[in-house]
Amino acid sequence: MNTKSIVIAGVGGQGSLLASKLLGKVLLNENYDVKVSEVHGMSQRGGSVITYVRYGDRVYSPVVQSGEADFLISFERIEAGRYAHLLKKDGILITNTQQIAPMPVITGAVQYPENILDELKAKGIQIESIHALALAEQAGSAKAVNIVLMGQLAKHFHIAYDKWISALEQTVKPQFIALNKKAFQLGYES
Protein backbone atom coordinates (compact mmCIF):
# COMPACT_ATOMS: atom_id res chain seq x y z
CA MET A 1 0.00 0.00 0.00
CA ASN A 2 1.16 3.51 -0.71
CA THR A 3 1.77 5.79 2.23
CA LYS A 4 -1.30 7.68 3.44
CA SER A 5 -1.08 10.98 5.29
CA ILE A 6 -3.34 12.62 7.85
CA VAL A 7 -2.90 16.08 9.33
CA ILE A 8 -4.55 16.98 12.63
CA ALA A 9 -4.75 20.73 13.22
CA GLY A 10 -6.18 22.51 16.21
CA VAL A 11 -5.66 24.94 19.01
CA GLY A 12 -3.59 24.14 22.09
CA GLY A 13 -5.63 22.26 24.68
CA GLN A 14 -8.08 20.65 22.22
CA GLY A 15 -6.54 17.19 22.41
CA SER A 16 -4.77 16.84 19.08
CA LEU A 17 -2.07 14.74 20.76
CA LEU A 18 -4.64 12.24 22.08
CA ALA A 19 -6.31 12.14 18.66
CA SER A 20 -3.00 11.34 16.98
CA LYS A 21 -2.22 8.68 19.60
CA LEU A 22 -5.60 7.03 18.99
CA LEU A 23 -5.10 7.10 15.24
CA GLY A 24 -1.57 5.76 15.57
CA LYS A 25 -2.73 2.98 17.90
CA VAL A 26 -5.53 1.74 15.64
CA LEU A 27 -3.20 1.77 12.62
CA LEU A 28 -0.43 -0.07 14.52
CA ASN A 29 -3.00 -2.62 15.65
CA GLU A 30 -3.77 -3.16 11.94
CA ASN A 31 -0.07 -3.90 11.32
CA TYR A 32 0.74 -0.75 9.37
CA ASP A 33 4.07 1.00 9.66
CA VAL A 34 3.08 4.27 11.37
CA LYS A 35 4.92 7.49 12.02
CA VAL A 36 3.38 10.19 14.21
CA SER A 37 5.05 13.56 14.48
CA GLU A 38 5.48 15.47 17.66
CA VAL A 39 3.03 18.29 18.23
CA HIS A 40 4.13 21.59 16.75
CA GLY A 41 2.93 25.00 17.91
CA MET A 42 2.08 26.88 21.06
CA SER A 43 0.08 24.11 22.67
CA GLN A 44 0.41 25.61 26.16
CA ARG A 45 -0.89 29.01 25.08
CA GLY A 46 -3.93 28.25 22.95
CA GLY A 47 -1.94 28.66 19.74
CA SER A 48 -2.05 26.67 16.55
CA VAL A 49 -1.01 23.01 16.90
CA ILE A 50 -0.40 20.52 14.10
CA THR A 51 0.31 16.80 14.17
CA TYR A 52 1.15 14.50 11.26
CA VAL A 53 0.22 10.82 11.04
CA ARG A 54 1.54 8.76 8.13
CA TYR A 55 1.00 5.05 7.58
CA GLY A 56 1.47 2.33 5.01
CA ASP A 57 3.64 -0.70 4.30
CA ARG A 58 6.80 1.34 4.93
CA VAL A 59 6.94 4.95 6.14
CA TYR A 60 10.20 6.85 6.31
CA SER A 61 9.12 10.22 7.69
CA PRO A 62 6.15 11.59 9.63
CA VAL A 63 6.26 14.96 7.87
CA VAL A 64 3.47 15.81 5.43
CA GLN A 65 4.39 18.18 2.63
CA SER A 66 2.08 20.53 0.75
CA GLY A 67 -0.38 18.59 -1.41
CA GLU A 68 0.26 15.20 0.28
CA ALA A 69 -2.47 14.85 2.93
CA ASP A 70 -5.30 12.44 2.30
CA PHE A 71 -7.17 13.95 5.26
CA LEU A 72 -7.00 17.18 7.19
CA ILE A 73 -8.80 17.04 10.53
CA SER A 74 -9.43 20.57 11.74
CA PHE A 75 -10.57 21.17 15.31
CA GLU A 76 -11.40 24.79 14.45
CA ARG A 77 -12.30 26.58 11.19
CA ILE A 78 -9.31 28.95 11.03
CA GLU A 79 -7.02 25.93 11.31
CA ALA A 80 -8.81 24.43 8.29
CA GLY A 81 -7.87 27.50 6.27
CA ARG A 82 -4.35 27.66 7.66
CA TYR A 83 -3.47 24.07 6.66
CA ALA A 84 -5.71 23.37 3.63
CA HIS A 85 -2.66 23.64 1.34
CA LEU A 86 -1.46 20.31 2.76
CA LEU A 87 -4.41 18.42 1.23
CA LYS A 88 -4.11 16.37 -1.95
CA LYS A 89 -6.34 17.42 -4.82
CA ASP A 90 -8.81 14.70 -3.84
CA GLY A 91 -8.12 14.98 -0.08
CA ILE A 92 -10.89 15.41 2.46
CA LEU A 93 -11.19 18.13 5.07
CA ILE A 94 -13.10 17.10 8.19
CA THR A 95 -13.72 20.19 10.27
CA ASN A 96 -15.37 21.20 13.48
CA THR A 97 -17.69 24.18 12.93
CA GLN A 98 -16.53 25.74 16.19
CA GLN A 99 -14.88 29.17 16.21
CA ILE A 100 -12.04 29.85 18.64
CA ALA A 101 -10.83 33.42 18.31
CA PRO A 102 -7.02 33.75 18.06
CA MET A 103 -5.24 36.56 19.85
CA PRO A 104 -5.39 39.07 16.94
CA VAL A 105 -9.18 38.66 16.88
CA ILE A 106 -9.45 38.91 20.68
CA THR A 107 -7.44 42.15 20.68
CA GLY A 108 -9.51 43.60 17.83
CA ALA A 109 -6.61 43.80 15.38
CA VAL A 110 -8.51 41.67 12.83
CA GLN A 111 -11.95 40.17 12.40
CA TYR A 112 -12.64 36.45 12.48
CA PRO A 113 -12.83 35.32 8.83
CA GLU A 114 -16.42 34.12 8.53
CA ASN A 115 -16.27 32.60 5.03
CA ILE A 116 -13.31 30.26 5.39
CA LEU A 117 -15.21 27.08 4.55
CA ASP A 118 -17.02 28.69 1.60
CA GLU A 119 -13.67 29.84 0.20
CA LEU A 120 -12.23 26.35 0.58
CA LYS A 121 -15.28 24.79 -1.12
CA ALA A 122 -14.86 27.27 -3.99
CA LYS A 123 -11.32 25.92 -4.43
CA GLY A 124 -12.78 22.43 -4.90
CA ILE A 125 -11.90 21.04 -1.47
CA GLN A 126 -14.22 18.29 -0.26
CA ILE A 127 -15.43 19.32 3.19
CA GLU A 128 -17.27 17.44 5.90
CA SER A 129 -18.38 19.91 8.58
CA ILE A 130 -19.47 18.62 11.94
CA HIS A 131 -20.70 20.44 15.02
CA ALA A 132 -18.26 18.45 17.13
CA LEU A 133 -18.57 20.68 20.20
CA ALA A 134 -22.31 20.02 20.50
CA LEU A 135 -21.76 16.28 20.08
CA ALA A 136 -18.92 16.30 22.63
CA GLU A 137 -21.15 18.08 25.13
CA GLN A 138 -23.89 15.53 24.41
CA ALA A 139 -21.35 12.80 25.22
CA GLY A 140 -20.58 14.47 28.53
CA SER A 141 -17.64 16.87 28.03
CA ALA A 142 -16.68 19.68 25.67
CA LYS A 143 -13.15 18.27 25.86
CA ALA A 144 -14.20 15.27 23.75
CA VAL A 145 -14.31 17.27 20.48
CA ASN A 146 -11.15 15.44 19.39
CA ILE A 147 -12.74 12.01 19.78
CA VAL A 148 -15.93 13.11 17.99
CA LEU A 149 -13.76 14.13 15.03
CA MET A 150 -11.91 10.81 15.16
CA GLY A 151 -15.29 9.08 14.96
CA GLN A 152 -16.08 11.06 11.82
CA LEU A 153 -12.68 10.17 10.33
CA ALA A 154 -13.10 6.47 11.15
CA LYS A 155 -15.94 6.19 8.63
CA HIS A 156 -13.35 6.64 5.85
CA PHE A 157 -11.26 3.64 6.91
CA HIS A 158 -11.79 -0.06 6.25
CA ILE A 159 -11.18 -0.79 9.93
CA ALA A 160 -13.99 -2.33 11.96
CA TYR A 161 -15.72 -0.09 14.49
CA ASP A 162 -14.87 -2.42 17.38
CA LYS A 163 -11.16 -2.15 16.52
CA TRP A 164 -11.38 1.64 16.89
CA ILE A 165 -13.07 1.14 20.26
CA SER A 166 -10.35 -1.30 21.32
CA ALA A 167 -7.66 1.27 20.37
CA LEU A 168 -9.62 3.92 22.28
CA GLU A 169 -9.66 1.70 25.37
CA GLN A 170 -5.88 1.27 25.03
CA THR A 171 -5.31 5.01 24.67
CA VAL A 172 -7.68 6.77 27.09
CA LYS A 173 -7.44 6.74 30.88
CA PRO A 174 -9.92 4.23 32.37
CA GLN A 175 -12.09 6.86 34.06
CA PHE A 176 -12.73 8.56 30.68
CA ILE A 177 -13.39 5.50 28.51
CA ALA A 178 -17.20 5.56 28.68
CA LEU A 179 -17.38 9.26 27.85
CA ASN A 180 -14.96 8.88 24.94
CA LYS A 181 -16.76 5.82 23.57
CA LYS A 182 -19.95 7.88 23.48
CA ALA A 183 -18.15 10.81 21.80
CA PHE A 184 -16.62 8.47 19.20
CA GLN A 185 -20.00 6.87 18.52
CA LEU A 186 -21.69 10.27 18.05
CA GLY A 187 -18.98 11.35 15.60
CA TYR A 188 -19.17 8.05 13.74
CA GLU A 189 -22.95 8.25 13.45
CA SER A 190 -23.11 11.94 12.50
PDB file of C-alpha atoms in Angstrom:
ATOM      1  CA  MET A   1       0.000   0.000   0.000  1.00  0.00           C
ATOM      2  CA  ASN A   2       1.159   3.512  -0.708  1.00  0.00           C
ATOM      3  CA  THR A   3       1.773   5.786   2.230  1.00  0.00           C
ATOM      4  CA  LYS A   4      -1.302   7.676   3.438  1.00  0.00           C
ATOM      5  CA  SER A   5      -1.079  10.976   5.294  1.00  0.00           C
ATOM      6  CA  ILE A   6      -3.337  12.620   7.848  1.00  0.00           C
ATOM      7  CA  VAL A   7      -2.901  16.078   9.327  1.00  0.00           C
ATOM      8  CA  ILE A   8      -4.547  16.978  12.631  1.00  0.00           C
ATOM      9  CA  ALA A   9      -4.752  20.726  13.220  1.00  0.00           C
ATOM     10  CA  GLY A  10      -6.184  22.509  16.207  1.00  0.00           C
ATOM     11  CA  VAL A  11      -5.659  24.938  19.014  1.00  0.00           C
ATOM     12  CA  GLY A  12      -3.592  24.140  22.089  1.00  0.00           C
ATOM     13  CA  GLY A  13      -5.632  22.257  24.675  1.00  0.00           C
ATOM     14  CA  GLN A  14      -8.084  20.653  22.225  1.00  0.00           C
ATOM     15  CA  GLY A  15      -6.542  17.192  22.411  1.00  0.00           C
ATOM     16  CA  SER A  16      -4.771  16.839  19.082  1.00  0.00           C
ATOM     17  CA  LEU A  17      -2.067  14.743  20.756  1.00  0.00           C
ATOM     18  CA  LEU A  18      -4.641  12.244  22.082  1.00  0.00           C
ATOM     19  CA  ALA A  19      -6.312  12.137  18.661  1.00  0.00           C
ATOM     20  CA  SER A  20      -2.996  11.345  16.978  1.00  0.00           C
ATOM     21  CA  LYS A  21      -2.216   8.676  19.599  1.00  0.00           C
ATOM     22  CA  LEU A  22      -5.603   7.028  18.987  1.00  0.00           C
ATOM     23  CA  LEU A  23      -5.102   7.104  15.243  1.00  0.00           C
ATOM     24  CA  GLY A  24      -1.572   5.764  15.570  1.00  0.00           C
ATOM     25  CA  LYS A  25      -2.726   2.976  17.903  1.00  0.00           C
ATOM     26  CA  VAL A  26      -5.532   1.744  15.641  1.00  0.00           C
ATOM     27  CA  LEU A  27      -3.202   1.766  12.622  1.00  0.00           C
ATOM     28  CA  LEU A  28      -0.432  -0.068  14.518  1.00  0.00           C
ATOM     29  CA  ASN A  29      -2.996  -2.624  15.651  1.00  0.00           C
ATOM     30  CA  GLU A  30      -3.775  -3.161  11.936  1.00  0.00           C
ATOM     31  CA  ASN A  31      -0.069  -3.900  11.321  1.00  0.00           C
ATOM     32  CA  TYR A  32       0.743  -0.751   9.366  1.00  0.00           C
ATOM     33  CA  ASP A  33       4.072   1.001   9.661  1.00  0.00           C
ATOM     34  CA  VAL A  34       3.078   4.268  11.365  1.00  0.00           C
ATOM     35  CA  LYS A  35       4.919   7.494  12.015  1.00  0.00           C
ATOM     36  CA  VAL A  36       3.379  10.190  14.211  1.00  0.00           C
ATOM     37  CA  SER A  37       5.050  13.561  14.477  1.00  0.00           C
ATOM     38  CA  GLU A  38       5.483  15.469  17.665  1.00  0.00           C
ATOM     39  CA  VAL A  39       3.032  18.292  18.233  1.00  0.00           C
ATOM     40  CA  HIS A  40       4.131  21.587  16.748  1.00  0.00           C
ATOM     41  CA  GLY A  41       2.931  24.997  17.914  1.00  0.00           C
ATOM     42  CA  MET A  42       2.083  26.880  21.063  1.00  0.00           C
ATOM     43  CA  SER A  43       0.081  24.109  22.672  1.00  0.00           C
ATOM     44  CA  GLN A  44       0.414  25.607  26.159  1.00  0.00           C
ATOM     45  CA  ARG A  45      -0.890  29.014  25.077  1.00  0.00           C
ATOM     46  CA  GLY A  46      -3.931  28.250  22.953  1.00  0.00           C
ATOM     47  CA  GLY A  47      -1.942  28.665  19.739  1.00  0.00           C
ATOM     48  CA  SER A  48      -2.054  26.665  16.547  1.00  0.00           C
ATOM     49  CA  VAL A  49      -1.012  23.011  16.897  1.00  0.00           C
ATOM     50  CA  ILE A  50      -0.403  20.519  14.099  1.00  0.00           C
ATOM     51  CA  THR A  51       0.309  16.796  14.173  1.00  0.00           C
ATOM     52  CA  TYR A  52       1.146  14.498  11.263  1.00  0.00           C
ATOM     53  CA  VAL A  53       0.219  10.822  11.038  1.00  0.00           C
ATOM     54  CA  ARG A  54       1.544   8.763   8.134  1.00  0.00           C
ATOM     55  CA  TYR A  55       0.995   5.053   7.584  1.00  0.00           C
ATOM     56  CA  GLY A  56       1.466   2.330   5.005  1.00  0.00           C
ATOM     57  CA  ASP A  57       3.643  -0.698   4.300  1.00  0.00           C
ATOM     58  CA  ARG A  58       6.801   1.338   4.933  1.00  0.00           C
ATOM     59  CA  VAL A  59       6.937   4.948   6.135  1.00  0.00           C
ATOM     60  CA  TYR A  60      10.205   6.847   6.313  1.00  0.00           C
ATOM     61  CA  SER A  61       9.120  10.223   7.691  1.00  0.00           C
ATOM     62  CA  PRO A  62       6.150  11.586   9.635  1.00  0.00           C
ATOM     63  CA  VAL A  63       6.261  14.962   7.874  1.00  0.00           C
ATOM     64  CA  VAL A  64       3.472  15.806   5.428  1.00  0.00           C
ATOM     65  CA  GLN A  65       4.394  18.179   2.631  1.00  0.00           C
ATOM     66  CA  SER A  66       2.084  20.533   0.753  1.00  0.00           C
ATOM     67  CA  GLY A  67      -0.380  18.586  -1.410  1.00  0.00           C
ATOM     68  CA  GLU A  68       0.265  15.204   0.285  1.00  0.00           C
ATOM     69  CA  ALA A  69      -2.468  14.852   2.925  1.00  0.00           C
ATOM     70  CA  ASP A  70      -5.299  12.444   2.300  1.00  0.00           C
ATOM     71  CA  PHE A  71      -7.172  13.948   5.255  1.00  0.00           C
ATOM     72  CA  LEU A  72      -7.004  17.182   7.188  1.00  0.00           C
ATOM     73  CA  ILE A  73      -8.797  17.042  10.532  1.00  0.00           C
ATOM     74  CA  SER A  74      -9.432  20.567  11.745  1.00  0.00           C
ATOM     75  CA  PHE A  75     -10.570  21.171  15.306  1.00  0.00           C
ATOM     76  CA  GLU A  76     -11.404  24.794  14.454  1.00  0.00           C
ATOM     77  CA  ARG A  77     -12.297  26.584  11.195  1.00  0.00           C
ATOM     78  CA  ILE A  78      -9.308  28.951  11.030  1.00  0.00           C
ATOM     79  CA  GLU A  79      -7.019  25.930  11.312  1.00  0.00           C
ATOM     80  CA  ALA A  80      -8.808  24.435   8.290  1.00  0.00           C
ATOM     81  CA  GLY A  81      -7.868  27.498   6.265  1.00  0.00           C
ATOM     82  CA  ARG A  82      -4.348  27.658   7.658  1.00  0.00           C
ATOM     83  CA  TYR A  83      -3.472  24.071   6.656  1.00  0.00           C
ATOM     84  CA  ALA A  84      -5.711  23.372   3.626  1.00  0.00           C
ATOM     85  CA  HIS A  85      -2.661  23.636   1.340  1.00  0.00           C
ATOM     86  CA  LEU A  86      -1.465  20.313   2.763  1.00  0.00           C
ATOM     87  CA  LEU A  87      -4.409  18.417   1.232  1.00  0.00           C
ATOM     88  CA  LYS A  88      -4.108  16.373  -1.953  1.00  0.00           C
ATOM     89  CA  LYS A  89      -6.335  17.424  -4.821  1.00  0.00           C
ATOM     90  CA  ASP A  90      -8.814  14.696  -3.835  1.00  0.00           C
ATOM     91  CA  GLY A  91      -8.124  14.979  -0.082  1.00  0.00           C
ATOM     92  CA  ILE A  92     -10.890  15.414   2.456  1.00  0.00           C
ATOM     93  CA  LEU A  93     -11.191  18.131   5.068  1.00  0.00           C
ATOM     94  CA  ILE A  94     -13.097  17.102   8.191  1.00  0.00           C
ATOM     95  CA  THR A  95     -13.715  20.190  10.273  1.00  0.00           C
ATOM     96  CA  ASN A  96     -15.370  21.203  13.477  1.00  0.00           C
ATOM     97  CA  THR A  97     -17.694  24.175  12.930  1.00  0.00           C
ATOM     98  CA  GLN A  98     -16.528  25.743  16.194  1.00  0.00           C
ATOM     99  CA  GLN A  99     -14.883  29.170  16.215  1.00  0.00           C
ATOM    100  CA  ILE A 100     -12.041  29.854  18.643  1.00  0.00           C
ATOM    101  CA  ALA A 101     -10.826  33.417  18.306  1.00  0.00           C
ATOM    102  CA  PRO A 102      -7.025  33.747  18.055  1.00  0.00           C
ATOM    103  CA  MET A 103      -5.242  36.561  19.855  1.00  0.00           C
ATOM    104  CA  PRO A 104      -5.389  39.069  16.940  1.00  0.00           C
ATOM    105  CA  VAL A 105      -9.181  38.664  16.881  1.00  0.00           C
ATOM    106  CA  ILE A 106      -9.447  38.912  20.677  1.00  0.00           C
ATOM    107  CA  THR A 107      -7.439  42.152  20.683  1.00  0.00           C
ATOM    108  CA  GLY A 108      -9.510  43.603  17.830  1.00  0.00           C
ATOM    109  CA  ALA A 109      -6.609  43.800  15.376  1.00  0.00           C
ATOM    110  CA  VAL A 110      -8.511  41.668  12.828  1.00  0.00           C
ATOM    111  CA  GLN A 111     -11.953  40.168  12.401  1.00  0.00           C
ATOM    112  CA  TYR A 112     -12.642  36.447  12.478  1.00  0.00           C
ATOM    113  CA  PRO A 113     -12.831  35.321   8.825  1.00  0.00           C
ATOM    114  CA  GLU A 114     -16.416  34.124   8.533  1.00  0.00           C
ATOM    115  CA  ASN A 115     -16.268  32.598   5.035  1.00  0.00           C
ATOM    116  CA  ILE A 116     -13.306  30.260   5.385  1.00  0.00           C
ATOM    117  CA  LEU A 117     -15.214  27.082   4.552  1.00  0.00           C
ATOM    118  CA  ASP A 118     -17.023  28.694   1.602  1.00  0.00           C
ATOM    119  CA  GLU A 119     -13.670  29.844   0.203  1.00  0.00           C
ATOM    120  CA  LEU A 120     -12.230  26.348   0.577  1.00  0.00           C
ATOM    121  CA  LYS A 121     -15.279  24.786  -1.120  1.00  0.00           C
ATOM    122  CA  ALA A 122     -14.862  27.275  -3.986  1.00  0.00           C
ATOM    123  CA  LYS A 123     -11.318  25.916  -4.432  1.00  0.00           C
ATOM    124  CA  GLY A 124     -12.780  22.428  -4.900  1.00  0.00           C
ATOM    125  CA  ILE A 125     -11.904  21.041  -1.473  1.00  0.00           C
ATOM    126  CA  GLN A 126     -14.220  18.288  -0.263  1.00  0.00           C
ATOM    127  CA  ILE A 127     -15.427  19.320   3.192  1.00  0.00           C
ATOM    128  CA  GLU A 128     -17.268  17.438   5.904  1.00  0.00           C
ATOM    129  CA  SER A 129     -18.376  19.912   8.576  1.00  0.00           C
ATOM    130  CA  ILE A 130     -19.473  18.621  11.936  1.00  0.00           C
ATOM    131  CA  HIS A 131     -20.702  20.439  15.021  1.00  0.00           C
ATOM    132  CA  ALA A 132     -18.258  18.448  17.133  1.00  0.00           C
ATOM    133  CA  LEU A 133     -18.566  20.685  20.197  1.00  0.00           C
ATOM    134  CA  ALA A 134     -22.309  20.017  20.501  1.00  0.00           C
ATOM    135  CA  LEU A 135     -21.758  16.282  20.081  1.00  0.00           C
ATOM    136  CA  ALA A 136     -18.921  16.295  22.631  1.00  0.00           C
ATOM    137  CA  GLU A 137     -21.150  18.079  25.133  1.00  0.00           C
ATOM    138  CA  GLN A 138     -23.891  15.530  24.414  1.00  0.00           C
ATOM    139  CA  ALA A 139     -21.353  12.796  25.217  1.00  0.00           C
ATOM    140  CA  GLY A 140     -20.576  14.475  28.527  1.00  0.00           C
ATOM    141  CA  SER A 141     -17.640  16.868  28.026  1.00  0.00           C
ATOM    142  CA  ALA A 142     -16.678  19.683  25.669  1.00  0.00           C
ATOM    143  CA  LYS A 143     -13.149  18.275  25.860  1.00  0.00           C
ATOM    144  CA  ALA A 144     -14.204  15.275  23.745  1.00  0.00           C
ATOM    145  CA  VAL A 145     -14.307  17.266  20.478  1.00  0.00           C
ATOM    146  CA  ASN A 146     -11.147  15.440  19.386  1.00  0.00           C
ATOM    147  CA  ILE A 147     -12.740  12.009  19.780  1.00  0.00           C
ATOM    148  CA  VAL A 148     -15.928  13.113  17.987  1.00  0.00           C
ATOM    149  CA  LEU A 149     -13.757  14.132  15.027  1.00  0.00           C
ATOM    150  CA  MET A 150     -11.912  10.809  15.160  1.00  0.00           C
ATOM    151  CA  GLY A 151     -15.290   9.076  14.963  1.00  0.00           C
ATOM    152  CA  GLN A 152     -16.084  11.064  11.824  1.00  0.00           C
ATOM    153  CA  LEU A 153     -12.679  10.170  10.334  1.00  0.00           C
ATOM    154  CA  ALA A 154     -13.101   6.466  11.151  1.00  0.00           C
ATOM    155  CA  LYS A 155     -15.940   6.187   8.628  1.00  0.00           C
ATOM    156  CA  HIS A 156     -13.348   6.641   5.853  1.00  0.00           C
ATOM    157  CA  PHE A 157     -11.256   3.641   6.909  1.00  0.00           C
ATOM    158  CA  HIS A 158     -11.791  -0.058   6.255  1.00  0.00           C
ATOM    159  CA  ILE A 159     -11.184  -0.786   9.927  1.00  0.00           C
ATOM    160  CA  ALA A 160     -13.989  -2.332  11.964  1.00  0.00           C
ATOM    161  CA  TYR A 161     -15.722  -0.090  14.489  1.00  0.00           C
ATOM    162  CA  ASP A 162     -14.868  -2.417  17.381  1.00  0.00           C
ATOM    163  CA  LYS A 163     -11.160  -2.145  16.519  1.00  0.00           C
ATOM    164  CA  TRP A 164     -11.385   1.641  16.885  1.00  0.00           C
ATOM    165  CA  ILE A 165     -13.070   1.141  20.264  1.00  0.00           C
ATOM    166  CA  SER A 166     -10.347  -1.300  21.322  1.00  0.00           C
ATOM    167  CA  ALA A 167      -7.664   1.266  20.370  1.00  0.00           C
ATOM    168  CA  LEU A 168      -9.618   3.917  22.277  1.00  0.00           C
ATOM    169  CA  GLU A 169      -9.656   1.698  25.368  1.00  0.00           C
ATOM    170  CA  GLN A 170      -5.877   1.265  25.030  1.00  0.00           C
ATOM    171  CA  THR A 171      -5.309   5.012  24.674  1.00  0.00           C
ATOM    172  CA  VAL A 172      -7.676   6.767  27.089  1.00  0.00           C
ATOM    173  CA  LYS A 173      -7.442   6.737  30.880  1.00  0.00           C
ATOM    174  CA  PRO A 174      -9.918   4.230  32.370  1.00  0.00           C
ATOM    175  CA  GLN A 175     -12.086   6.862  34.059  1.00  0.00           C
ATOM    176  CA  PHE A 176     -12.727   8.559  30.678  1.00  0.00           C
ATOM    177  CA  ILE A 177     -13.386   5.498  28.508  1.00  0.00           C
ATOM    178  CA  ALA A 178     -17.200   5.557  28.682  1.00  0.00           C
ATOM    179  CA  LEU A 179     -17.376   9.263  27.845  1.00  0.00           C
ATOM    180  CA  ASN A 180     -14.959   8.882  24.941  1.00  0.00           C
ATOM    181  CA  LYS A 181     -16.765   5.822  23.574  1.00  0.00           C
ATOM    182  CA  LYS A 182     -19.953   7.878  23.476  1.00  0.00           C
ATOM    183  CA  ALA A 183     -18.145  10.808  21.799  1.00  0.00           C
ATOM    184  CA  PHE A 184     -16.620   8.471  19.200  1.00  0.00           C
ATOM    185  CA  GLN A 185     -20.002   6.875  18.524  1.00  0.00           C
ATOM    186  CA  LEU A 186     -21.690  10.272  18.055  1.00  0.00           C
ATOM    187  CA  GLY A 187     -18.975  11.349  15.602  1.00  0.00           C
ATOM    188  CA  TYR A 188     -19.173   8.046  13.743  1.00  0.00           C
ATOM    189  CA  GLU A 189     -22.950   8.251  13.445  1.00  0.00           C
ATOM    190  CA  SER A 190     -23.108  11.936  12.500  1.00  0.00           C
TER     191      SER A 190
END
